Coordinates of C-alpha atoms and ligand atoms in Angstrom, one line a residue:
M1 CA 220.3 40.6 -75.0
A2 CA 218.2 37.5 -75.4
N3 CA 216.8 34.6 -73.5
Y4 CA 218.5 31.3 -74.1
D5 CA 217.9 27.7 -73.2
V6 CA 221.8 27.4 -72.8
I7 CA 224.7 29.7 -72.8
I8 CA 228.3 28.2 -73.1
I9 CA 231.3 29.9 -71.7
G10 CA 234.2 29.2 -73.8
S11 CA 234.4 27.9 -77.4
G12 CA 237.1 25.2 -77.3
P13 CA 236.5 21.7 -78.2
G14 CA 234.4 21.2 -74.9
G15 CA 232.4 24.5 -75.5
Y16 CA 231.8 24.5 -79.3
V17 CA 230.8 20.7 -79.3
A18 CA 228.4 21.2 -76.4
A19 CA 226.9 24.2 -78.3
I20 CA 226.3 22.1 -81.5
R21 CA 224.8 19.2 -79.6
C22 CA 222.5 21.6 -77.7
A23 CA 221.4 23.1 -81.0
Q24 CA 220.9 19.8 -82.6
L25 CA 218.7 18.9 -79.6
G26 CA 216.5 21.7 -80.2
L27 CA 217.8 24.1 -77.5
K28 CA 218.2 27.8 -78.2
T29 CA 222.0 28.2 -77.7
A30 CA 224.7 30.9 -77.5
C31 CA 228.4 30.5 -76.9
V32 CA 230.5 33.2 -75.3
E33 CA 234.0 33.6 -76.6
G34 CA 236.4 36.6 -76.0
R35 CA 239.1 35.6 -78.5
E36 CA 239.0 36.9 -82.1
T37 CA 238.4 33.5 -83.4
L38 CA 236.5 30.3 -82.0
G39 CA 238.1 27.0 -81.1
G40 CA 239.9 28.0 -77.8
T41 CA 243.4 26.8 -77.0
C42 CA 243.2 23.6 -79.2
L43 CA 242.5 25.2 -82.5
N44 CA 244.2 28.6 -81.8
V45 CA 247.4 27.8 -79.9
G46 CA 247.4 24.2 -79.1
C47 CA 246.7 20.9 -80.7
I48 CA 246.0 22.1 -84.5
P49 CA 249.0 24.5 -84.9
S50 CA 251.3 22.0 -83.1
K51 CA 250.2 19.3 -85.4
A52 CA 250.7 21.4 -88.5
M53 CA 254.5 22.1 -87.2
L54 CA 254.8 18.4 -86.5
H55 CA 253.6 17.4 -90.0
A56 CA 255.9 20.0 -91.8
T57 CA 259.0 19.0 -89.7
H58 CA 258.3 15.3 -90.1
M59 CA 258.2 15.7 -94.0
L60 CA 261.6 17.5 -93.7
H61 CA 262.9 14.6 -91.6
E62 CA 261.7 12.1 -94.2
A63 CA 263.3 14.2 -97.0
E64 CA 266.6 14.3 -95.1
H65 CA 266.8 10.8 -93.9
N66 CA 264.7 8.5 -96.0
F67 CA 264.2 9.8 -99.5
A68 CA 267.7 8.9 -100.8
K69 CA 267.2 5.3 -99.6
M70 CA 264.0 5.1 -101.5
G71 CA 265.7 6.2 -104.7
L72 CA 264.4 9.9 -104.4
K73 CA 267.5 11.9 -105.1
G74 CA 268.1 15.7 -105.5
K75 CA 268.5 18.5 -103.2
S76 CA 266.6 18.1 -99.9
P77 CA 264.4 20.9 -99.0
S78 CA 265.5 23.8 -97.0
V79 CA 263.4 25.5 -94.3
D80 CA 261.6 28.7 -95.2
W81 CA 260.6 29.5 -91.5
K82 CA 258.3 32.4 -92.6
Q83 CA 256.4 30.1 -94.8
M84 CA 256.0 27.5 -92.2
L85 CA 254.5 29.8 -89.9
T86 CA 252.2 31.0 -92.6
Y87 CA 251.2 27.3 -93.4
K88 CA 250.4 26.9 -89.5
E89 CA 248.4 30.1 -89.5
E90 CA 246.4 29.1 -92.5
T91 CA 245.8 25.7 -90.8
I92 CA 244.4 27.6 -87.8
E93 CA 242.2 29.9 -89.9
A94 CA 240.7 26.9 -91.9
N95 CA 239.7 25.2 -88.6
T96 CA 238.5 28.2 -86.6
K97 CA 236.4 29.3 -89.6
G98 CA 235.1 25.9 -89.9
I99 CA 233.7 26.2 -86.4
E100 CA 232.2 29.6 -87.3
F101 CA 230.4 27.9 -90.3
L102 CA 229.2 25.2 -88.0
F103 CA 227.8 27.8 -85.5
K104 CA 225.8 29.6 -88.5
K105 CA 224.7 26.3 -89.7
N106 CA 223.3 25.3 -86.3
K107 CA 221.8 28.8 -85.5
I108 CA 224.2 29.2 -82.6
D109 CA 224.7 32.8 -81.6
W110 CA 228.3 33.8 -80.9
I111 CA 228.4 36.4 -78.2
K112 CA 231.8 38.0 -78.5
G113 CA 233.5 39.0 -75.4
W114 CA 234.6 37.7 -72.0
G115 CA 231.6 36.4 -69.9
S116 CA 230.9 36.3 -66.2
I117 CA 228.0 34.9 -64.1
P118 CA 226.5 37.5 -62.0
E119 CA 223.9 35.0 -60.7
A120 CA 222.5 31.7 -61.7
G121 CA 220.5 32.1 -64.9
K122 CA 222.4 35.2 -66.2
V123 CA 225.6 35.7 -68.3
K124 CA 227.2 39.2 -68.4
V125 CA 229.3 40.1 -71.4
G126 CA 230.4 43.6 -71.6
D127 CA 227.4 45.7 -70.4
D128 CA 225.0 43.2 -71.9
V129 CA 223.3 40.7 -69.4
H130 CA 221.8 37.6 -71.2
E131 CA 219.4 35.1 -69.6
A132 CA 219.8 31.4 -69.8
K133 CA 218.0 28.5 -68.1
N134 CA 221.3 26.5 -68.2
I135 CA 225.0 27.7 -68.2
I136 CA 227.8 25.5 -69.2
I137 CA 231.4 26.6 -68.1
A138 CA 234.0 25.4 -70.6
S139 CA 236.6 27.9 -69.8
G140 CA 239.5 25.6 -70.4
S141 CA 243.0 25.8 -68.9
E142 CA 246.2 27.9 -68.8
V143 CA 249.9 27.3 -68.5
S144 CA 250.8 26.6 -64.8
P145 CA 253.8 27.9 -63.2
V146 CA 257.0 25.8 -62.7
P147 CA 256.4 24.2 -59.3
G148 CA 258.8 25.4 -56.5
A149 CA 260.6 27.9 -59.0
D150 CA 260.2 31.6 -59.8
V151 CA 259.8 31.7 -63.5
T152 CA 258.2 34.6 -65.5
L153 CA 257.2 33.9 -69.1
D154 CA 258.2 36.7 -71.5
E155 CA 257.0 34.4 -74.6
K156 CA 260.3 35.6 -76.4
I157 CA 263.1 33.8 -74.5
I158 CA 261.3 32.0 -71.8
I159 CA 258.2 30.6 -73.5
S160 CA 255.2 28.6 -73.2
S161 CA 253.7 26.4 -75.9
T162 CA 252.0 29.4 -77.3
G163 CA 255.3 31.2 -77.7
A164 CA 256.9 28.2 -79.2
L165 CA 254.5 28.4 -82.1
E166 CA 255.6 31.7 -83.2
L167 CA 259.2 32.2 -82.5
P168 CA 260.7 34.8 -84.8
K169 CA 263.5 32.5 -85.8
I170 CA 264.7 29.0 -85.3
P171 CA 266.7 28.8 -82.0
K172 CA 270.2 27.2 -82.0
T173 CA 269.6 25.8 -78.6
M174 CA 266.5 25.2 -76.5
I175 CA 265.9 23.8 -73.0
V176 CA 262.5 22.1 -72.4
I177 CA 261.5 22.1 -68.9
G178 CA 259.2 18.9 -68.3
A179 CA 259.2 15.6 -70.4
G180 CA 255.4 15.7 -70.7
V181 CA 253.3 15.8 -73.7
I182 CA 254.0 19.4 -74.7
G183 CA 257.7 19.3 -74.1
L184 CA 258.3 16.3 -76.2
E185 CA 256.1 17.3 -79.1
L186 CA 257.5 20.8 -79.4
G187 CA 260.9 19.5 -78.5
S188 CA 260.7 17.2 -81.5
V189 CA 259.5 19.9 -83.9
Y190 CA 262.6 22.1 -83.0
S191 CA 265.0 19.1 -83.0
R192 CA 264.0 18.2 -86.5
L193 CA 264.6 21.9 -87.4
G194 CA 268.3 21.6 -86.4
T195 CA 267.9 23.0 -82.8
K196 CA 269.9 21.3 -80.1
V197 CA 267.2 20.3 -77.5
Q198 CA 267.8 19.5 -73.8
V199 CA 265.0 18.3 -71.8
I200 CA 265.2 18.8 -68.0
E201 CA 262.7 16.6 -66.2
F202 CA 261.9 16.3 -62.5
L203 CA 261.1 12.6 -62.5
D204 CA 263.3 9.6 -63.5
K205 CA 260.9 8.7 -66.4
I206 CA 259.5 10.7 -69.3
T207 CA 255.7 11.0 -69.9
P208 CA 254.5 10.4 -66.3
G209 CA 251.8 7.9 -65.9
M210 CA 252.4 5.9 -69.2
D211 CA 253.2 2.3 -69.5
G212 CA 256.9 1.7 -68.2
E213 CA 258.0 -0.3 -71.4
V214 CA 256.6 2.6 -73.7
Q215 CA 258.4 5.2 -71.5
K216 CA 261.7 3.4 -72.0
T217 CA 261.4 2.7 -75.7
F218 CA 260.0 6.3 -76.4
Q219 CA 263.0 7.8 -74.5
R220 CA 265.5 5.6 -76.4
I221 CA 264.0 6.7 -79.7
L222 CA 264.0 10.4 -78.9
K223 CA 267.6 10.3 -77.8
K224 CA 268.6 8.6 -81.2
Q225 CA 266.7 11.5 -82.9
G226 CA 269.0 13.9 -81.0
L227 CA 267.1 15.0 -77.9
S228 CA 269.2 15.0 -74.8
F229 CA 267.6 14.3 -71.3
T230 CA 268.6 15.5 -67.8
M231 CA 266.4 13.3 -65.6
G232 CA 265.8 13.7 -62.0
A233 CA 266.3 17.4 -62.0
A234 CA 264.3 20.0 -60.1
V235 CA 264.4 23.3 -61.8
Q236 CA 265.1 26.2 -59.4
S237 CA 265.2 29.2 -61.5
V238 CA 265.0 30.5 -65.1
T239 CA 266.4 33.8 -65.9
A240 CA 266.6 35.7 -69.3
A241 CA 269.6 37.9 -70.3
K242 CA 269.9 39.5 -73.7
N243 CA 269.5 36.8 -76.1
K244 CA 269.9 33.8 -73.8
A245 CA 268.2 32.2 -70.8
S246 CA 269.9 30.3 -67.9
V247 CA 268.3 27.5 -65.9
T248 CA 269.4 26.4 -62.5
Y249 CA 268.6 22.9 -61.4
K250 CA 269.3 20.5 -58.6
L251 CA 269.9 16.8 -59.3
R252 CA 267.6 14.9 -56.9
K253 CA 270.0 12.1 -56.4
D254 CA 272.9 14.1 -54.8
D255 CA 271.3 17.6 -54.2
S256 CA 274.2 19.0 -56.5
D257 CA 273.5 22.4 -58.3
H258 CA 273.9 22.9 -62.0
T259 CA 273.3 25.7 -64.6
A260 CA 272.3 25.2 -68.3
E261 CA 272.1 27.8 -70.9
A262 CA 270.1 28.1 -74.1
D263 CA 268.8 30.6 -76.6
V264 CA 265.1 29.8 -75.6
V265 CA 263.7 28.0 -72.6
L266 CA 260.2 26.3 -73.1
V267 CA 258.2 25.7 -69.9
A268 CA 255.9 22.7 -70.2
T269 CA 255.3 21.7 -66.7
G270 CA 251.6 21.4 -66.9
R271 CA 248.5 23.3 -67.1
R272 CA 245.9 24.4 -64.6
P273 CA 242.1 25.2 -64.9
Y274 CA 241.3 28.7 -66.1
T275 CA 238.2 30.3 -64.3
D276 CA 239.3 33.9 -63.9
G277 CA 236.7 36.5 -64.0
L278 CA 233.8 34.3 -64.0
G279 CA 232.7 35.3 -60.7
L280 CA 232.6 31.7 -59.2
D281 CA 233.6 32.7 -55.7
A282 CA 230.7 35.2 -55.3
L283 CA 228.3 32.6 -56.8
G284 CA 229.5 30.1 -54.3
V285 CA 230.6 27.5 -56.7
D286 CA 232.7 24.6 -55.2
I287 CA 236.2 24.5 -56.4
S288 CA 238.8 21.8 -55.6
E289 CA 242.2 22.6 -53.9
R290 CA 243.7 22.3 -57.4
G291 CA 241.4 25.0 -58.8
Q292 CA 239.2 22.5 -60.7
I293 CA 235.3 23.3 -60.6
K294 CA 233.6 20.4 -58.8
T295 CA 230.7 18.6 -60.6
D296 CA 228.6 15.5 -60.1
A297 CA 228.6 12.6 -62.7
Q298 CA 226.4 14.6 -64.8
W299 CA 228.5 17.8 -64.8
R300 CA 226.4 19.8 -62.5
T301 CA 228.0 22.1 -60.2
N302 CA 226.7 22.7 -56.6
V303 CA 224.8 25.8 -58.1
P304 CA 221.5 24.7 -59.9
G305 CA 221.5 25.5 -63.6
I306 CA 225.4 25.7 -63.8
Y307 CA 227.3 22.9 -65.4
A308 CA 231.1 22.7 -66.1
I309 CA 233.1 20.6 -68.6
G310 CA 236.6 20.0 -70.0
D311 CA 239.9 21.2 -68.7
C312 CA 238.5 23.3 -65.9
I313 CA 237.0 20.2 -64.1
D314 CA 238.7 16.9 -63.0
G315 CA 240.1 14.5 -65.3
P316 CA 242.8 14.4 -68.1
M317 CA 243.3 17.8 -69.9
L318 CA 242.4 16.4 -73.3
A319 CA 240.4 18.0 -76.1
H320 CA 238.5 14.7 -76.8
K321 CA 237.6 14.2 -73.2
A322 CA 236.2 17.7 -73.2
E323 CA 234.2 17.0 -76.4
D324 CA 232.7 13.8 -75.1
E325 CA 231.7 15.9 -71.9
G326 CA 230.3 18.6 -74.1
M327 CA 228.0 16.1 -76.0
A328 CA 226.9 14.3 -72.9
C329 CA 226.3 17.4 -70.9
A330 CA 224.0 18.7 -73.7
E331 CA 222.1 15.5 -73.6
V332 CA 221.6 15.7 -69.8
I333 CA 220.2 19.5 -70.2
A334 CA 217.9 18.1 -73.0
G335 CA 216.6 15.6 -70.5
K336 CA 218.5 12.5 -72.1
H337 CA 221.1 10.2 -70.7
G338 CA 224.5 11.8 -71.2
H339 CA 227.5 9.4 -70.4
V340 CA 231.2 9.4 -70.6
N341 CA 233.2 6.2 -70.2
Y342 CA 236.3 7.6 -68.5
G343 CA 237.9 4.2 -68.6
V344 CA 238.2 4.3 -72.3
I345 CA 239.7 7.7 -73.2
P346 CA 242.7 7.4 -75.4
G347 CA 246.0 9.6 -75.1
V348 CA 248.0 10.3 -78.0
I349 CA 251.6 12.0 -78.4
Y350 CA 252.1 13.1 -82.0
T351 CA 255.7 12.7 -82.2
H352 CA 257.2 10.3 -84.6
P353 CA 256.8 7.6 -83.9
E354 CA 253.5 8.4 -82.2
V355 CA 252.7 7.0 -78.7
A356 CA 249.0 6.0 -78.0
T357 CA 247.6 4.5 -74.9
V358 CA 244.1 3.5 -73.5
G359 CA 243.0 1.8 -70.3
M360 CA 245.3 0.3 -67.7
T361 CA 249.0 0.1 -67.7
E362 CA 250.8 -2.8 -66.7
E363 CA 252.0 -0.9 -63.5
Q364 CA 248.5 0.0 -62.7
L365 CA 247.3 -3.7 -63.0
K366 CA 250.2 -4.9 -60.9
E367 CA 249.2 -2.3 -58.3
A368 CA 245.5 -3.3 -58.4
G369 CA 246.5 -7.1 -58.0
T370 CA 244.7 -7.9 -61.4
A371 CA 246.0 -11.1 -63.1
Y372 CA 246.7 -10.3 -66.6
K373 CA 248.5 -11.3 -69.7
A374 CA 250.4 -9.1 -72.1
G375 CA 250.5 -9.7 -75.8
K376 CA 253.3 -7.7 -77.5
F377 CA 254.1 -7.3 -81.1
S378 CA 256.9 -5.3 -82.6
F379 CA 256.6 -3.4 -85.8
M380 CA 259.8 -5.1 -86.8
G381 CA 257.5 -7.9 -87.9
N382 CA 255.0 -5.7 -89.8
G383 CA 255.8 -5.6 -93.5
R384 CA 254.3 -2.2 -94.2
A385 CA 256.1 -0.5 -91.3
K386 CA 259.5 -2.1 -92.6
A387 CA 258.7 -0.7 -96.2
N388 CA 258.2 2.6 -94.8
F389 CA 261.2 2.7 -92.5
A390 CA 258.8 3.0 -89.5
A391 CA 259.5 -0.3 -87.8
D392 CA 260.5 1.2 -84.4
G393 CA 258.1 0.3 -81.7
F394 CA 255.5 -2.1 -80.6
V395 CA 251.8 -2.8 -79.8
K396 CA 251.1 -4.2 -76.5
I397 CA 247.7 -5.5 -75.4
L398 CA 246.9 -6.1 -71.9
A399 CA 244.0 -8.6 -71.1
D400 CA 242.4 -10.3 -68.1
K401 CA 244.2 -13.6 -67.5
T402 CA 241.0 -15.5 -66.9
T403 CA 238.4 -13.8 -69.1
D404 CA 240.6 -12.5 -71.8
R405 CA 238.8 -9.2 -71.8
I406 CA 241.0 -6.2 -72.9
L407 CA 242.0 -4.0 -70.0
G408 CA 244.4 -1.6 -71.9
A409 CA 246.6 -1.1 -75.0
H410 CA 249.9 0.8 -75.4
I411 CA 251.3 1.5 -78.8
I412 CA 254.4 3.2 -79.9
G413 CA 255.0 3.3 -83.6
P414 CA 253.6 4.6 -86.9
M415 CA 250.1 6.0 -86.8
A416 CA 249.7 4.7 -83.2
G417 CA 247.2 7.7 -82.7
D418 CA 244.8 6.0 -85.3
L419 CA 245.5 2.4 -84.4
I420 CA 244.5 2.9 -80.8
H421 CA 240.8 3.2 -81.7
E422 CA 240.4 -0.2 -82.8
I423 CA 241.2 -1.1 -79.3
C424 CA 238.9 1.6 -77.8
V425 CA 235.9 0.4 -79.9
A426 CA 236.9 -3.2 -78.7
M427 CA 237.0 -2.1 -75.1
E428 CA 233.6 -0.3 -75.5
F429 CA 232.1 -3.7 -76.5
G430 CA 233.7 -5.4 -73.8
A431 CA 235.7 -7.5 -76.3
S432 CA 238.3 -10.1 -75.6
A433 CA 241.8 -10.2 -77.1
E434 CA 240.5 -13.1 -79.1
D435 CA 237.7 -11.2 -80.6
V436 CA 240.5 -8.8 -82.1
A437 CA 242.7 -11.7 -83.0
L438 CA 239.8 -13.4 -85.0
T439 CA 239.0 -10.4 -86.8
C440 CA 240.5 -10.3 -90.4
H441 CA 242.8 -7.2 -90.9
A442 CA 243.8 -6.1 -94.4
H443 CA 247.5 -6.9 -95.4
P444 CA 249.6 -5.0 -95.7
T445 CA 248.6 -2.5 -93.0
Y446 CA 250.0 -1.2 -89.7
S447 CA 246.7 -2.5 -88.1
E448 CA 247.9 -6.0 -88.6
A449 CA 250.4 -5.2 -85.7
V450 CA 247.3 -4.7 -83.3
R451 CA 245.9 -8.1 -84.5
E452 CA 249.3 -9.8 -84.0
A453 CA 249.4 -8.2 -80.3
A454 CA 245.9 -9.8 -79.8
L455 CA 247.2 -13.1 -81.2
A456 CA 250.2 -12.9 -78.8
C457 CA 247.6 -12.8 -75.9
G458 CA 246.5 -16.3 -77.0
D459 CA 248.5 -19.0 -78.8
G460 CA 251.0 -16.5 -80.4
A461 CA 251.7 -14.0 -83.1
I462 CA 252.3 -15.3 -86.5
H463 CA 255.1 -12.8 -87.6
M464 CA 257.4 -13.0 -84.6
Ligands
LIG1 P1 252.5 17.3 -68.4 O1 251.8 17.2 -67.1 O2 252.2 16.3 -69.6 O3 254.1 17.2 -68.2 C1 254.8 18.0 -67.3 C2 256.1 17.4 -66.9 O4 256.8 18.4 -66.3 C3 255.9 16.2 -66.0 O5 256.7 15.1 -66.5 C4 256.6 16.9 -64.7 O6 257.2 15.7 -64.0 C5 257.6 17.9 -65.2 N1 258.0 18.8 -64.1 C6 257.1 19.4 -63.3 N2 257.8 20.3 -62.6 C7 259.2 20.4 -63.0 C8 260.3 21.0 -62.5 N3 260.3 22.0 -61.7 N4 261.5 20.8 -63.2 C9 261.5 19.7 -64.2 N5 260.4 19.1 -64.5 C10 259.2 19.4 -64.0 O7 252.3 18.8 -68.9 P2 252.4 19.4 -70.3 O8 253.3 18.7 -71.2 O9 252.8 20.8 -70.0 O10 250.9 19.4 -70.9 C11 249.9 19.9 -70.3 C12 248.6 19.4 -70.5 O11 248.2 19.6 -71.9 C13 248.5 17.9 -70.3 O12 247.5 17.7 -69.5 C14 248.6 17.3 -71.5 O13 247.8 16.1 -71.6 C15 247.8 18.3 -72.4 N6 248.3 18.2 -73.7 C16 247.9 17.1 -74.6 C17 248.4 17.0 -75.8 C18 248.1 15.7 -76.6 O14 247.1 15.1 -76.3 N7 248.7 15.3 -77.6 C19 249.2 18.0 -76.5 C20 249.7 19.0 -75.6 C21 249.1 19.1 -74.4

């Protein structure tokens, strides 16, 4: 039991970053975490392990499809599934241990166990009650149930992303419910491992909310890679038999009923805030209808001294959004001016090719009645992409028609998740497309495609 300036509940990217920033700002800080390891969903069962699996299977795909073309002959690698899972586990361990090291370095106490808030200023973990002038709730999110369907996860045959990262063997067939980020990333992993993957999606387009042109190109590329799509289909039920699961769904266009079977069903229909056991009801913390903790623009809840950040509040459920809120919230507590620009938060899907997006889509600009111009450049015109068999996709920059100020960018192509940040920085500086177009870009790089898209907003791209 000790007295702290700040106690943070949850050590995911929101919580651990908030803790480090609090400590850097001279606040006596503790972080409560009930898992065996720090890092939350992202490091333990989310972003990091899935990226390890995406990397390993992308390497396999390159070996199977592109090595021979480059004159690299010989037996292509076969999959040692056990070793691939070990590689994933080692990746997790390296990252979670890294956070432990950073906690020690910054003199942050890790209070092990699940925390609750009996009253403002107090955090209870086990039988101990710790005092804190400020409490930050960073308790994250959990898998949400399939809307309108009765589905029970067993994490063996009917699985969430967590189960998908530790299947005992590679399934022959997999049904993915939901063509969102999780479904397409993990669907890609298994498709590359030889699993026949069928994606069942409620809407008529994949990755809801993304730029329409990106959605179309992305789906075409994924189909070419072997994923099949059943669109406009509302899943009604999922049942597991001995070694199989069956999914019933209704096609929305004609209300017809269908059944599909697979070895494994991955449920990827979204996540919801996780605030169980914190005692928020008794405290009187305001919660929205969607289960999100309500905060003001500086992450204060309605209860003085209690803040909330990350997946358990409003906004996109993204690790980097939570990190930014963590830093900014720490600064507010320390009496500084913490700020997050919600207009410039990139979103990335780590398939191959990657998909990355920031700012407004064409659809949103049309709806808002904003006059805009679109500069587009295909990776077919990019020398580096052609050399690397990575010329599928494009960069699209959207700029204000009159002022040329960049309003958004949408990239599908190699390293899109890294390329997008040039546009993020440009947008933070209120740059015009011409500012990017006039900036010298090294040749030959994928980044040249970004410059060419900016040039296409003006007098025209060079290599198109
Ligand atoms: P999502 O919200 O991205 O996609 C869910 C999909 O399921 C939607 O397309 C929806 O229309 C569909 N759906 C819902 N009910 C359905 C039904 N009954 N039948 C068929 N389809 C149905 O959710 P997802 O992929 O589960 O991801 C959860 C959260 O985690 C998201 O907020 C995502 O941003 C985040 N995440 C981000 C990653 C990244 O940034 N790379 C990676 C993984 C997750």
